[in-house]
Short mmCIF file of C-alpha atoms and ligand atoms in Angstrom, two decimals:
data_model
loop_
_atom_site.label_atom_id
_atom_site.label_comp_id
_atom_site.label_asym_id
_atom_site.label_seq_id
_atom_site.Cartn_x
_atom_site.Cartn_y
_atom_site.Cartn_z
CA MET A 1 14.59 -34.75 -67.47
CA ASN A 2 12.91 -32.98 -64.55
CA ILE A 3 15.02 -31.19 -61.97
CA HIS A 4 14.15 -31.41 -58.28
CA LEU A 5 15.90 -29.26 -55.70
CA ILE A 6 15.43 -30.46 -52.16
CA ASN A 7 16.16 -28.83 -48.80
CA PRO A 8 16.04 -31.81 -46.37
CA ASN A 9 14.52 -31.47 -42.93
CA ASP A 10 13.46 -34.07 -40.38
CA THR A 11 10.36 -32.17 -39.41
CA SER A 12 7.85 -30.34 -41.60
CA PHE A 13 6.04 -27.40 -40.01
CA GLY A 14 3.89 -26.29 -42.98
CA ILE A 15 5.32 -22.77 -42.57
CA GLY A 16 8.99 -21.80 -42.57
CA ILE A 17 10.56 -18.93 -40.65
CA ILE A 18 13.33 -18.12 -43.16
CA VAL A 19 13.37 -19.02 -46.88
CA PRO A 20 16.24 -21.38 -47.72
CA ARG A 21 17.77 -19.02 -50.25
CA TRP A 22 20.00 -21.58 -51.93
CA LEU A 23 16.98 -23.35 -53.49
CA TYR A 24 15.99 -20.26 -55.41
CA VAL A 25 19.57 -19.34 -56.35
CA LEU A 26 20.10 -22.79 -57.88
CA ALA A 27 16.79 -22.46 -59.68
CA SER A 28 18.16 -19.25 -61.14
CA ALA A 29 21.39 -21.07 -62.08
CA THR A 30 19.38 -23.69 -64.00
CA PRO A 31 19.53 -22.98 -67.78
CA ALA A 32 16.12 -22.38 -69.29
CA ARG A 33 16.45 -25.36 -71.67
CA PHE A 34 16.20 -27.72 -68.68
CA GLY A 35 12.82 -26.29 -67.64
CA THR A 36 11.74 -24.90 -64.28
CA PRO A 37 13.04 -26.88 -61.32
CA LYS A 38 10.61 -28.32 -58.81
CA ILE A 39 11.50 -26.92 -55.43
CA ILE A 40 10.87 -28.93 -52.25
CA ASP A 41 11.60 -27.45 -48.87
CA GLU A 42 10.98 -30.13 -46.24
CA THR A 43 10.61 -27.46 -43.56
CA LEU A 44 7.20 -27.02 -45.20
CA ASP A 45 6.31 -30.47 -46.63
CA GLU A 46 7.96 -33.85 -46.93
CA MET A 47 9.42 -34.91 -50.30
CA ASP A 48 7.02 -36.98 -52.42
CA PHE A 49 9.08 -39.51 -54.38
CA ASP A 50 6.18 -40.38 -56.69
CA THR A 51 7.12 -37.21 -58.58
CA VAL A 52 10.63 -38.55 -59.40
CA GLU A 53 11.07 -40.34 -62.74
CA PRO A 54 14.09 -42.28 -63.98
CA GLY A 55 16.63 -39.91 -65.54
CA ASP A 56 15.51 -36.91 -63.42
CA VAL A 57 18.09 -34.85 -61.58
CA VAL A 58 17.70 -34.50 -57.82
CA GLY A 59 19.87 -31.76 -56.24
CA ILE A 60 20.17 -31.96 -52.46
CA GLY A 61 21.85 -29.21 -50.42
CA VAL A 62 22.97 -30.17 -46.93
CA HIS A 63 24.83 -28.88 -43.91
CA THR A 64 26.04 -31.16 -41.13
CA LEU A 65 22.81 -31.27 -39.15
CA ASN A 66 20.54 -32.29 -42.01
CA ALA A 67 23.10 -34.49 -43.80
CA LEU A 68 21.53 -37.74 -42.53
CA ARG A 69 18.08 -36.83 -43.82
CA GLY A 70 19.68 -35.70 -47.07
CA TYR A 71 21.42 -39.08 -47.49
CA THR A 72 18.12 -40.92 -46.94
CA LEU A 73 16.50 -38.79 -49.66
CA GLY A 74 19.49 -39.30 -51.95
CA ARG A 75 19.29 -43.10 -51.68
CA LYS A 76 15.55 -43.08 -52.37
CA ALA A 77 15.99 -40.82 -55.40
CA ARG A 78 18.74 -43.11 -56.71
CA GLU A 79 16.46 -46.16 -56.30
CA ARG A 80 13.97 -44.40 -58.56
CA GLY A 81 16.65 -44.01 -61.23
CA ALA A 82 17.44 -40.32 -60.72
CA HIS A 83 20.88 -38.65 -60.91
CA VAL A 84 21.60 -37.46 -57.38
CA ILE A 85 23.78 -34.40 -56.85
CA PHE A 86 24.87 -33.25 -53.40
CA GLY A 87 26.14 -29.79 -52.54
CA GLY A 88 26.44 -27.48 -49.52
CA SER A 89 28.87 -26.93 -46.68
CA HIS A 90 28.90 -30.53 -45.48
CA PRO A 91 29.65 -32.24 -48.82
CA THR A 92 32.32 -29.54 -49.35
CA LEU A 93 34.10 -30.95 -46.29
CA TYR A 94 33.20 -34.64 -46.80
CA PRO A 95 32.49 -35.25 -50.48
CA GLU A 96 33.05 -39.02 -50.27
CA GLU A 97 30.41 -39.44 -47.61
CA ALA A 98 27.63 -38.50 -50.06
CA PHE A 99 28.66 -41.37 -52.35
CA GLU A 100 28.94 -43.84 -49.48
CA HIS A 101 25.69 -42.95 -47.70
CA GLY A 102 23.60 -40.81 -50.00
CA GLY A 103 23.61 -42.58 -53.38
CA ALA A 104 25.33 -39.59 -54.98
CA THR A 105 26.08 -39.52 -58.69
CA SER A 106 28.13 -36.34 -58.25
CA VAL A 107 29.13 -33.91 -55.53
CA VAL A 108 29.58 -30.15 -55.90
CA THR A 109 32.01 -28.55 -53.47
CA GLY A 110 32.12 -24.81 -52.73
CA ASP A 111 29.78 -22.27 -54.32
CA GLY A 112 27.23 -23.85 -56.61
CA ASP A 113 26.08 -20.68 -58.45
CA HIS A 114 28.02 -21.22 -61.64
CA VAL A 115 29.11 -24.82 -61.62
CA TRP A 116 25.48 -26.06 -61.45
CA SER A 117 24.86 -25.42 -65.15
CA HIS A 118 27.96 -27.53 -66.01
CA VAL A 119 26.60 -30.35 -63.88
CA LEU A 120 23.32 -30.31 -65.78
CA GLU A 121 25.01 -30.07 -69.18
CA ASP A 122 27.22 -33.07 -68.36
CA ILE A 123 24.28 -35.15 -67.11
CA SER A 124 22.25 -34.40 -70.16
CA ALA A 125 25.28 -35.40 -72.31
CA GLY A 126 25.49 -38.66 -70.34
CA LYS A 127 28.92 -37.80 -68.88
CA PRO A 128 28.53 -36.65 -65.28
CA GLN A 129 31.78 -36.13 -63.39
CA ARG A 130 32.22 -37.40 -59.89
CA ILE A 131 33.26 -34.14 -58.24
CA TYR A 132 32.63 -30.58 -59.36
CA VAL A 133 34.66 -27.84 -57.71
CA GLY A 134 32.58 -24.66 -57.40
CA GLY A 135 35.31 -22.81 -55.45
CA ARG A 136 34.73 -19.37 -54.00
CA ILE A 137 33.23 -17.02 -56.53
CA GLU A 138 33.59 -13.23 -56.27
CA GLY A 139 30.77 -11.03 -54.98
CA ASP A 140 29.93 -9.68 -58.46
CA GLN A 141 29.28 -13.27 -59.62
CA PHE A 142 26.69 -14.17 -56.94
CA LEU A 143 23.43 -15.01 -58.66
CA PRO A 144 20.11 -13.43 -57.71
CA ALA A 145 17.37 -15.83 -56.64
CA ARG A 146 14.30 -16.82 -58.72
CA TRP A 147 11.78 -15.34 -56.30
CA ASP A 148 8.99 -15.82 -58.84
CA LEU A 149 9.10 -19.57 -57.92
CA MET A 150 8.71 -19.04 -54.17
CA PRO A 151 5.25 -19.72 -52.65
CA THR A 152 4.10 -16.36 -51.26
CA ASP A 153 2.15 -17.83 -48.34
CA SER A 154 4.70 -20.17 -46.75
CA TYR A 155 7.50 -18.09 -45.23
CA MET A 156 7.80 -15.30 -42.71
CA ILE A 157 11.17 -13.91 -43.65
CA ALA A 158 12.78 -13.78 -47.09
CA SER A 159 16.55 -13.79 -47.48
CA VAL A 160 19.09 -11.94 -49.60
CA GLN A 161 22.84 -12.32 -49.38
CA THR A 162 25.21 -9.36 -49.54
CA VAL A 163 28.57 -10.80 -48.51
CA ARG A 164 30.26 -14.21 -48.07
CA GLY A 165 33.27 -14.93 -45.87
CA CYS A 166 34.31 -13.74 -42.43
CA PRO A 167 37.75 -12.43 -41.43
CA LYS A 168 37.51 -13.82 -37.87
CA HIS A 169 38.55 -17.33 -36.81
CA CYS A 170 36.26 -18.49 -33.98
CA SER A 171 37.15 -21.99 -32.88
CA PHE A 172 33.60 -23.40 -33.02
CA CYS A 173 32.74 -21.96 -36.47
CA SER A 174 33.50 -23.38 -39.94
CA VAL A 175 32.43 -20.32 -41.95
CA TRP A 176 35.90 -18.75 -42.15
CA ARG A 177 37.26 -22.06 -43.44
CA THR A 178 34.52 -22.93 -45.92
CA ASP A 179 33.63 -19.43 -47.15
CA GLY A 180 37.11 -17.97 -46.55
CA GLN A 181 38.31 -14.98 -44.49
CA ARG A 182 38.35 -12.47 -47.33
CA PRO A 183 34.96 -10.80 -47.61
CA ARG A 184 33.41 -11.30 -51.03
CA GLN A 185 30.90 -8.52 -51.27
CA ARG A 186 28.04 -7.99 -53.68
CA MET A 187 27.44 -4.54 -55.12
CA ALA A 188 24.38 -2.69 -53.85
CA ASP A 189 22.44 -2.76 -57.16
CA GLY A 190 21.83 -6.51 -57.26
CA VAL A 191 20.90 -6.62 -53.58
CA VAL A 192 18.42 -3.74 -53.82
CA GLN A 193 16.76 -5.20 -56.90
CA GLU A 194 16.10 -8.47 -55.06
CA VAL A 195 14.83 -6.65 -52.00
CA VAL A 196 12.41 -4.59 -54.10
CA GLU A 197 11.17 -7.74 -55.82
CA LEU A 198 10.44 -9.30 -52.43
CA ARG A 199 8.69 -6.21 -51.08
CA ARG A 200 6.53 -6.12 -54.19
CA MET A 201 5.38 -9.64 -53.23
CA GLY A 202 4.49 -8.55 -49.68
CA PHE A 203 7.62 -9.52 -47.74
CA ARG A 204 8.67 -6.80 -45.38
CA PHE A 205 11.02 -8.82 -43.15
CA ILE A 206 14.23 -9.65 -45.01
CA LEU A 207 17.24 -11.43 -43.64
CA LEU A 208 20.52 -10.15 -45.03
CA ALA A 209 21.91 -13.68 -44.87
CA ASP A 210 25.56 -12.76 -44.49
CA ASP A 211 28.30 -14.48 -42.60
CA ASN A 212 29.19 -11.12 -41.06
CA PHE A 213 27.44 -7.87 -41.99
CA TYR A 214 30.42 -5.87 -40.63
CA PRO A 215 33.28 -7.44 -42.62
CA VAL A 216 35.74 -4.61 -42.11
CA THR A 217 36.00 -2.86 -38.77
CA ILE A 218 37.24 0.65 -38.12
CA LYS A 219 40.12 -0.95 -36.19
CA ASP A 220 41.07 -3.10 -39.23
CA ILE A 221 41.49 0.05 -41.32
CA GLU A 222 43.43 1.92 -38.58
CA LEU A 223 45.79 -1.02 -38.07
CA GLU A 224 46.41 -1.36 -41.81
CA GLU A 225 47.11 2.37 -42.06
CA ARG A 226 49.44 2.36 -39.10
CA ARG A 227 51.58 -0.39 -40.58
CA ASN A 228 51.42 1.10 -44.09
CA GLY A 229 49.86 -2.15 -45.29
CA PRO A 230 48.88 -2.81 -48.91
CA ARG A 231 45.16 -3.31 -48.18
CA VAL A 232 44.20 0.17 -46.91
CA GLN A 233 42.29 1.15 -50.05
CA GLU A 234 40.67 -2.27 -50.42
CA LEU A 235 39.39 -2.16 -46.85
CA LYS A 236 38.13 1.40 -47.28
CA ASP A 237 36.31 0.39 -50.47
CA ILE A 238 34.60 -2.51 -48.75
CA ARG A 239 33.45 -0.16 -46.00
CA ALA A 240 32.26 2.46 -48.49
CA GLU A 241 30.26 -0.19 -50.38
CA ARG A 242 28.51 -1.14 -47.14
CA PHE A 243 27.46 2.47 -46.64
CA GLU A 244 26.31 2.66 -50.26
CA LEU A 245 24.14 -0.40 -49.68
CA MET A 246 22.68 0.92 -46.45
CA ASP A 247 21.94 4.31 -48.04
CA ARG A 248 20.00 2.57 -50.80
CA LEU A 249 18.07 0.39 -48.32
CA ALA A 250 17.13 3.58 -46.41
CA GLU A 251 15.17 4.71 -49.47
CA LEU A 252 12.84 1.72 -49.41
CA PRO A 253 9.40 1.75 -47.74
CA HIS A 254 9.64 2.44 -44.05
CA ASP A 255 7.68 -0.64 -43.03
CA MET A 256 10.60 -2.82 -44.10
CA VAL A 257 12.67 -4.60 -41.47
CA PHE A 258 16.11 -6.02 -42.24
CA LEU A 259 17.74 -8.61 -40.05
CA THR A 260 21.32 -9.73 -40.17
CA GLN A 261 24.28 -11.32 -38.35
CA ILE A 262 27.07 -9.09 -37.11
CA THR A 263 30.08 -9.09 -34.78
CA MET A 264 29.93 -7.07 -31.61
CA GLU A 265 32.75 -4.77 -32.80
CA ALA A 266 30.14 -2.74 -34.71
CA ALA A 267 29.11 -1.35 -31.29
CA ASP A 268 32.31 0.75 -31.35
CA ASP A 269 31.39 2.26 -34.71
CA PRO A 270 28.59 4.83 -34.17
CA GLU A 271 28.67 5.91 -37.85
CA TYR A 272 27.95 2.34 -38.89
CA LEU A 273 25.19 1.89 -36.31
CA GLU A 274 23.58 5.16 -37.49
CA ALA A 275 23.65 3.89 -41.08
CA MET A 276 22.09 0.61 -39.97
CA LYS A 277 19.33 2.50 -38.23
CA ARG A 278 18.60 4.61 -41.32
CA ALA A 279 18.57 1.44 -43.44
CA HIS A 280 15.94 -0.18 -41.18
CA VAL A 281 18.36 -2.92 -40.09
CA LYS A 282 16.37 -3.54 -36.93
CA GLY A 283 17.56 -6.93 -35.82
CA ALA A 284 20.91 -8.65 -35.63
CA LEU A 285 22.20 -11.94 -34.43
CA VAL A 286 25.28 -11.20 -32.35
CA GLY A 287 27.51 -14.06 -31.27
CA ILE A 288 28.11 -13.23 -27.63
CA GLU A 289 29.04 -16.86 -26.89
CA SER A 290 30.19 -16.40 -23.30
CA VAL A 291 29.75 -13.86 -20.52
CA THR A 292 33.22 -14.49 -19.15
CA GLU A 293 36.64 -13.46 -20.44
CA GLU A 294 37.97 -17.00 -19.98
CA GLY A 295 35.10 -18.37 -22.06
CA LEU A 296 35.78 -15.91 -24.87
CA LYS A 297 39.46 -16.86 -24.91
CA ALA A 298 38.47 -20.53 -25.05
CA VAL A 299 36.60 -19.94 -28.34
CA PHE A 300 39.19 -17.59 -29.87
CA LYS A 301 36.71 -14.72 -29.61
CA ASP A 302 38.72 -12.33 -27.48
CA PHE A 303 37.63 -9.46 -29.74
CA ASN A 304 34.38 -9.66 -27.71
CA VAL A 305 34.20 -8.12 -24.26
CA ALA A 306 32.70 -9.43 -21.03
CA GLY A 307 30.98 -8.12 -17.91
CA ASP A 308 29.70 -4.53 -17.70
CA GLU A 309 31.48 -3.52 -20.91
CA LEU A 310 29.56 -6.26 -22.71
CA ILE A 311 26.28 -4.84 -21.41
CA ARG A 312 27.31 -1.34 -22.52
CA GLN A 313 28.23 -2.61 -26.01
CA LEU A 314 24.99 -4.47 -26.49
CA ARG A 315 23.02 -1.48 -25.28
CA ARG A 316 24.65 0.63 -27.98
CA PHE A 317 22.95 -1.53 -30.62
CA VAL A 318 19.63 -1.21 -28.86
CA GLU A 319 20.04 2.58 -28.58
CA HIS A 320 20.32 2.60 -32.38
CA ASP A 321 17.11 0.57 -32.68
CA VAL A 322 19.01 -2.55 -33.65
CA HIS A 323 17.41 -5.31 -31.61
CA ILE A 324 19.61 -8.20 -30.70
CA LEU A 325 19.27 -11.94 -30.92
CA GLY A 326 22.14 -12.87 -28.64
CA SER A 327 23.74 -16.20 -29.22
CA PHE A 328 25.36 -18.00 -26.23
CA ILE A 329 27.24 -21.28 -26.00
CA PHE A 330 27.12 -23.48 -22.92
CA GLY A 331 29.45 -26.32 -22.07
CA LEU A 332 32.73 -24.43 -22.48
CA SER A 333 35.42 -25.86 -20.20
CA THR A 334 35.46 -22.53 -18.36
CA ASP A 335 31.69 -22.59 -17.61
CA ARG A 336 30.67 -23.20 -14.02
CA GLU A 337 27.29 -23.84 -12.38
CA ASP A 338 26.72 -20.11 -11.86
CA THR A 339 27.43 -19.25 -15.55
CA PHE A 340 23.89 -20.21 -16.52
CA ASP A 341 22.18 -17.75 -14.16
CA ALA A 342 24.77 -15.08 -14.93
CA THR A 343 23.91 -15.44 -18.61
CA VAL A 344 20.16 -14.99 -18.13
CA GLU A 345 20.85 -11.99 -15.91
CA LEU A 346 23.14 -10.39 -18.49
CA ALA A 347 20.67 -11.02 -21.30
CA GLY A 348 18.08 -9.12 -19.28
CA LYS A 349 20.38 -6.24 -18.30
CA ALA A 350 21.62 -5.78 -21.86
CA GLY A 351 18.07 -5.52 -23.20
CA LEU A 352 18.28 -8.50 -25.57
CA ASP A 353 14.98 -9.11 -27.35
CA PHE A 354 15.78 -12.67 -28.36
CA ALA A 355 18.44 -15.14 -27.32
CA GLN A 356 19.54 -18.61 -28.29
CA PHE A 357 21.42 -20.92 -26.00
CA VAL A 358 23.27 -23.71 -27.72
CA THR A 359 25.49 -26.39 -26.30
CA LEU A 360 29.05 -26.61 -27.51
CA THR A 361 29.19 -29.03 -30.44
CA PRO A 362 32.35 -29.79 -32.35
CA PHE A 363 31.18 -29.19 -35.93
CA PRO A 364 33.29 -30.48 -38.80
CA GLY A 365 35.58 -27.94 -40.39
CA THR A 366 36.20 -26.19 -37.04
CA ILE A 367 39.28 -25.99 -34.83
CA ASP A 368 37.21 -27.49 -32.02
CA PHE A 369 36.38 -30.51 -34.15
CA GLN A 370 39.99 -31.10 -35.14
CA LYS A 371 41.08 -31.05 -31.52
CA TRP A 372 38.22 -33.24 -30.36
CA GLU A 373 38.68 -35.79 -33.15
CA LYS A 374 42.32 -36.24 -32.15
CA GLU A 375 41.37 -36.62 -28.47
CA ILE A 376 38.71 -39.26 -29.06
CA GLU A 377 40.62 -41.26 -31.66
CA GLN A 378 42.02 -43.56 -29.04
CA ALA A 379 38.68 -44.27 -27.39
CA LYS A 380 37.11 -45.59 -30.64
CA GLU A 381 33.66 -44.92 -29.20
CA THR A 382 30.72 -45.82 -31.42
CA VAL A 383 26.88 -45.66 -31.40
CA ASP A 384 25.22 -48.45 -33.43
CA GLY A 385 28.64 -49.04 -34.99
CA ILE A 386 29.00 -45.40 -36.11
CA PRO A 387 32.13 -43.68 -34.77
CA LEU A 388 31.38 -40.77 -32.50
CA ASN A 389 33.44 -38.42 -34.71
CA ARG A 390 30.80 -38.99 -37.44
CA PHE A 391 27.94 -38.14 -35.05
CA TRP A 392 25.78 -36.66 -37.81
CA LEU A 393 25.37 -40.18 -39.21
CA ILE A 394 23.89 -41.46 -35.95
CA PRO A 395 20.06 -41.47 -35.95
CA ARG A 396 18.88 -38.31 -34.26
CA SER A 397 17.10 -40.08 -31.39
CA LYS A 398 20.31 -41.94 -30.44
CA ARG A 399 22.72 -39.03 -30.92
CA PRO A 400 24.44 -37.82 -27.74
CA LYS A 401 23.24 -34.40 -26.65
CA LEU A 402 26.77 -33.32 -25.80
CA TYR A 403 30.13 -34.50 -27.05
CA LEU A 404 32.86 -32.66 -25.16
CA PRO A 405 33.74 -33.70 -21.64
CA HIS A 406 33.49 -30.96 -19.04
CA PRO A 407 35.80 -30.66 -16.02
CA THR A 408 33.04 -30.06 -13.44
CA MET A 409 29.62 -30.85 -14.96
CA THR A 410 28.10 -33.95 -16.48
CA PRO A 411 26.58 -33.72 -20.00
CA GLU A 412 23.11 -34.22 -18.50
CA GLU A 413 23.67 -31.38 -16.06
CA ILE A 414 24.72 -29.04 -18.86
CA ARG A 415 21.70 -30.09 -20.96
CA VAL A 416 19.22 -29.58 -18.12
CA ARG A 417 20.73 -26.23 -17.11
CA THR A 418 20.67 -25.07 -20.75
CA GLN A 419 17.03 -26.05 -21.11
CA ASN A 420 16.26 -24.13 -17.91
CA VAL A 421 17.90 -21.05 -19.33
CA TRP A 422 15.65 -21.28 -22.41
CA ASN A 423 12.61 -21.70 -20.14
CA GLN A 424 13.57 -18.72 -17.98
CA PHE A 425 14.30 -16.36 -20.86
CA TYR A 426 11.11 -17.27 -22.74
CA ASP A 427 8.63 -17.53 -19.87
CA LEU A 428 5.50 -15.59 -20.68
CA PRO A 429 5.82 -12.79 -18.06
CA SER A 430 9.39 -12.07 -19.24
CA VAL A 431 8.34 -12.08 -22.87
CA TRP A 432 5.41 -9.75 -22.17
CA LYS A 433 7.69 -7.40 -20.27
CA ARG A 434 10.21 -7.33 -23.15
CA SER A 435 7.41 -6.73 -25.65
CA ARG A 436 7.15 -3.20 -24.23
CA VAL A 437 9.91 -2.19 -26.67
CA THR A 438 7.00 -1.30 -28.96
CA ASN A 439 3.72 0.32 -28.04
CA LYS A 440 1.84 -0.79 -31.16
CA LEU A 441 -0.46 -3.70 -30.20
CA ARG A 442 0.12 -5.54 -33.48
CA ASP A 443 3.89 -5.43 -33.06
CA ARG A 444 3.62 -6.51 -29.43
CA LEU A 445 1.50 -9.45 -30.44
CA ALA A 446 3.98 -10.33 -33.19
CA TYR A 447 6.81 -10.22 -30.65
CA VAL A 448 4.94 -12.50 -28.21
CA LEU A 449 4.01 -15.03 -30.91
CA ILE A 450 7.50 -15.24 -32.31
CA SER A 451 8.95 -15.49 -28.80
CA MET A 452 6.74 -18.54 -28.26
CA LEU A 453 7.53 -20.08 -31.62
CA PHE A 454 11.30 -19.62 -31.52
CA PRO A 455 12.08 -21.87 -28.52
CA GLN A 456 9.64 -24.55 -29.78
CA MET A 457 11.45 -24.72 -33.11
CA TYR A 458 14.99 -24.41 -31.87
CA ALA A 459 15.28 -25.45 -28.24
CA ASN A 460 12.77 -28.14 -27.44
CA THR A 461 13.19 -30.05 -30.68
CA GLY A 462 16.96 -30.17 -30.20
CA LEU A 463 17.49 -30.40 -26.45
CA ALA A 464 14.49 -32.55 -25.51
CA THR A 465 15.50 -36.04 -24.47
CA ASP A 466 12.12 -37.70 -24.69
CA SER A 467 10.32 -38.00 -28.03
CA ALA A 468 6.98 -36.99 -26.45
CA ARG A 469 8.41 -33.60 -25.56
CA GLY A 470 9.92 -33.23 -29.01
CA ASP A 471 6.54 -34.09 -30.59
CA ARG A 472 4.75 -31.59 -28.37
CA ALA A 473 7.22 -28.89 -29.37
CA ARG A 474 6.66 -29.66 -33.05
CA LYS A 475 2.87 -29.53 -32.64
CA TRP A 476 3.12 -26.17 -30.86
CA ALA A 477 5.42 -24.85 -33.55
CA ARG A 478 2.98 -25.92 -36.30
CA TRP A 479 0.10 -24.30 -34.44
CA LEU A 480 1.92 -21.06 -33.80
CA ALA A 481 3.53 -20.74 -37.23
CA LYS A 482 0.37 -19.66 -39.13
CA PRO A 483 -0.64 -16.68 -36.98
CA CYS A 484 3.05 -15.69 -36.73
CA ARG A 485 3.34 -15.59 -40.52
CA ARG A 486 0.34 -13.31 -40.81
CA VAL A 487 1.94 -10.64 -38.68
CA PHE A 488 5.20 -10.82 -40.60
CA THR A 489 3.95 -10.22 -44.13
CA THR A 490 2.03 -7.27 -45.52
CA ARG A 491 0.14 -5.86 -48.53
CA PRO A 492 2.04 -6.50 -51.75
CA MET A 493 3.38 -3.38 -53.50
CA PRO A 494 3.59 -4.32 -57.17
CA GLU A 495 4.13 -0.68 -58.12
CA LEU A 496 7.35 -0.29 -56.04
CA GLN A 497 10.30 0.97 -58.11
CA VAL A 498 13.99 0.24 -57.52
CA PRO A 499 15.53 3.40 -56.00
CA PRO A 500 18.08 4.89 -58.39
CA SER A 501 21.73 4.11 -57.73
CA ARG A 502 23.80 6.91 -56.27
CA PRO A 503 26.91 8.44 -57.80
CA GLN A 504 29.87 6.16 -57.03
CA PHE A 505 31.85 7.04 -53.91
CA VAL A 506 35.46 8.14 -54.25
S1 SF4 B 601 31.34 -17.18 -35.47
FE1 SF4 B 601 30.82 -15.33 -36.64
S2 SF4 B 601 32.57 -13.97 -36.26
FE2 SF4 B 601 33.27 -16.04 -35.74
S3 SF4 B 601 34.21 -16.87 -37.61
FE3 SF4 B 601 32.06 -17.53 -37.60
S4 SF4 B 601 30.97 -16.02 -38.82
FE4 SF4 B 601 32.94 -15.12 -38.22
#
């Protein structure tokens, strides 16, 4: 019984930007008696079904946007006589769909780290259950990944997770509902060991793949103290553990670069920003979402600020050498024609190094989706017989580009304006100007290459309406990916030791 773990993707680029961590975590969760799983990441290469034998196990992890491809793979694997197991955020929300469309034998909901071995034991005993509930495991139970199985020449950025869950409740995001609002944090030791293993292999860029790298804010602690709440010590401990982790990362080779995802509130916490700087956390995705107060209210993100204060906050990150990938959403009901230009202007003034501009999409598991589903129920709109509220099942080429009606702009107008914003932000003169953040030629070149690759992979393939443009973007991405990878990785350091742990904080 061979085990195949597949990360589905519609397009294969030969090189991946970020390692899909879950593949290597599930490999680690696979008991030795079942052998070493075969890992297939379709971002690199398409799945070859000739390798699947009757009785094999095929594990497919999906989120909403690759669910359709995952279902196609699941059906093919089932036709070849394999046991097909689905897991990931999407099957956690819609377990039945994987049976209906993906030929599933079983579905795992929640965290797969520990339940995976039960799935395999049951299959080998000939008694697979329909649904396995993985639940939300605690931080000290997160499994490390089997990095020894990862190809060393295929990815630019490796990934290690330090915390799951986010205490916020943004209306467009499902993380707080699927991963929970209570931060489940991993102790520093396990994280540092994985990071050292990756640096030994030559990876110097590592994504700390957390839902929110700043899970407890200074304000959270102050508020809890003021109301004599029961969680003061718990919150302080979480914060202290973050500092412990950052202090340990600071002891690693200085060519390392950590990237993460963080809320803007960290800008008001200079001690935290200083620790990030020492720890070489040099890049962070910050969900800015909207440049207007009304827009922030619309997405339940009024802990963010707008206008000049927003620029000041973002600059505080940059002043601490934390470069920002700002994430913006277009298509909010409060957006107007001038919002697009205002966003590009703000991105420039705030000194953002990278930015992504996405259109508002009601993803399952979010408040936005719930509201939208209710609103469209009456209309019973379908595409090829598939209800619009199951848009991820519609073939990609026929899928609407936008779903939510806007009071003043047509969907096409929003799409075109969004594409223009990508084009403006990533035009070559602007990229070259921004590359001045570093005076080393190699780093400047790296910045320019990745600034060319990023929109090809994320904007043109998603927003393009004609397939020719999508194909062109994919070709460009394939062409750019190889030189980009070379500037991201470095000489392996097999001799690197794990820095000793520090005395526990009090
Ligand atoms: S968008 Fe970010 S801050 Fe908001 S709930 Fe999701 S992970 Fe948390």
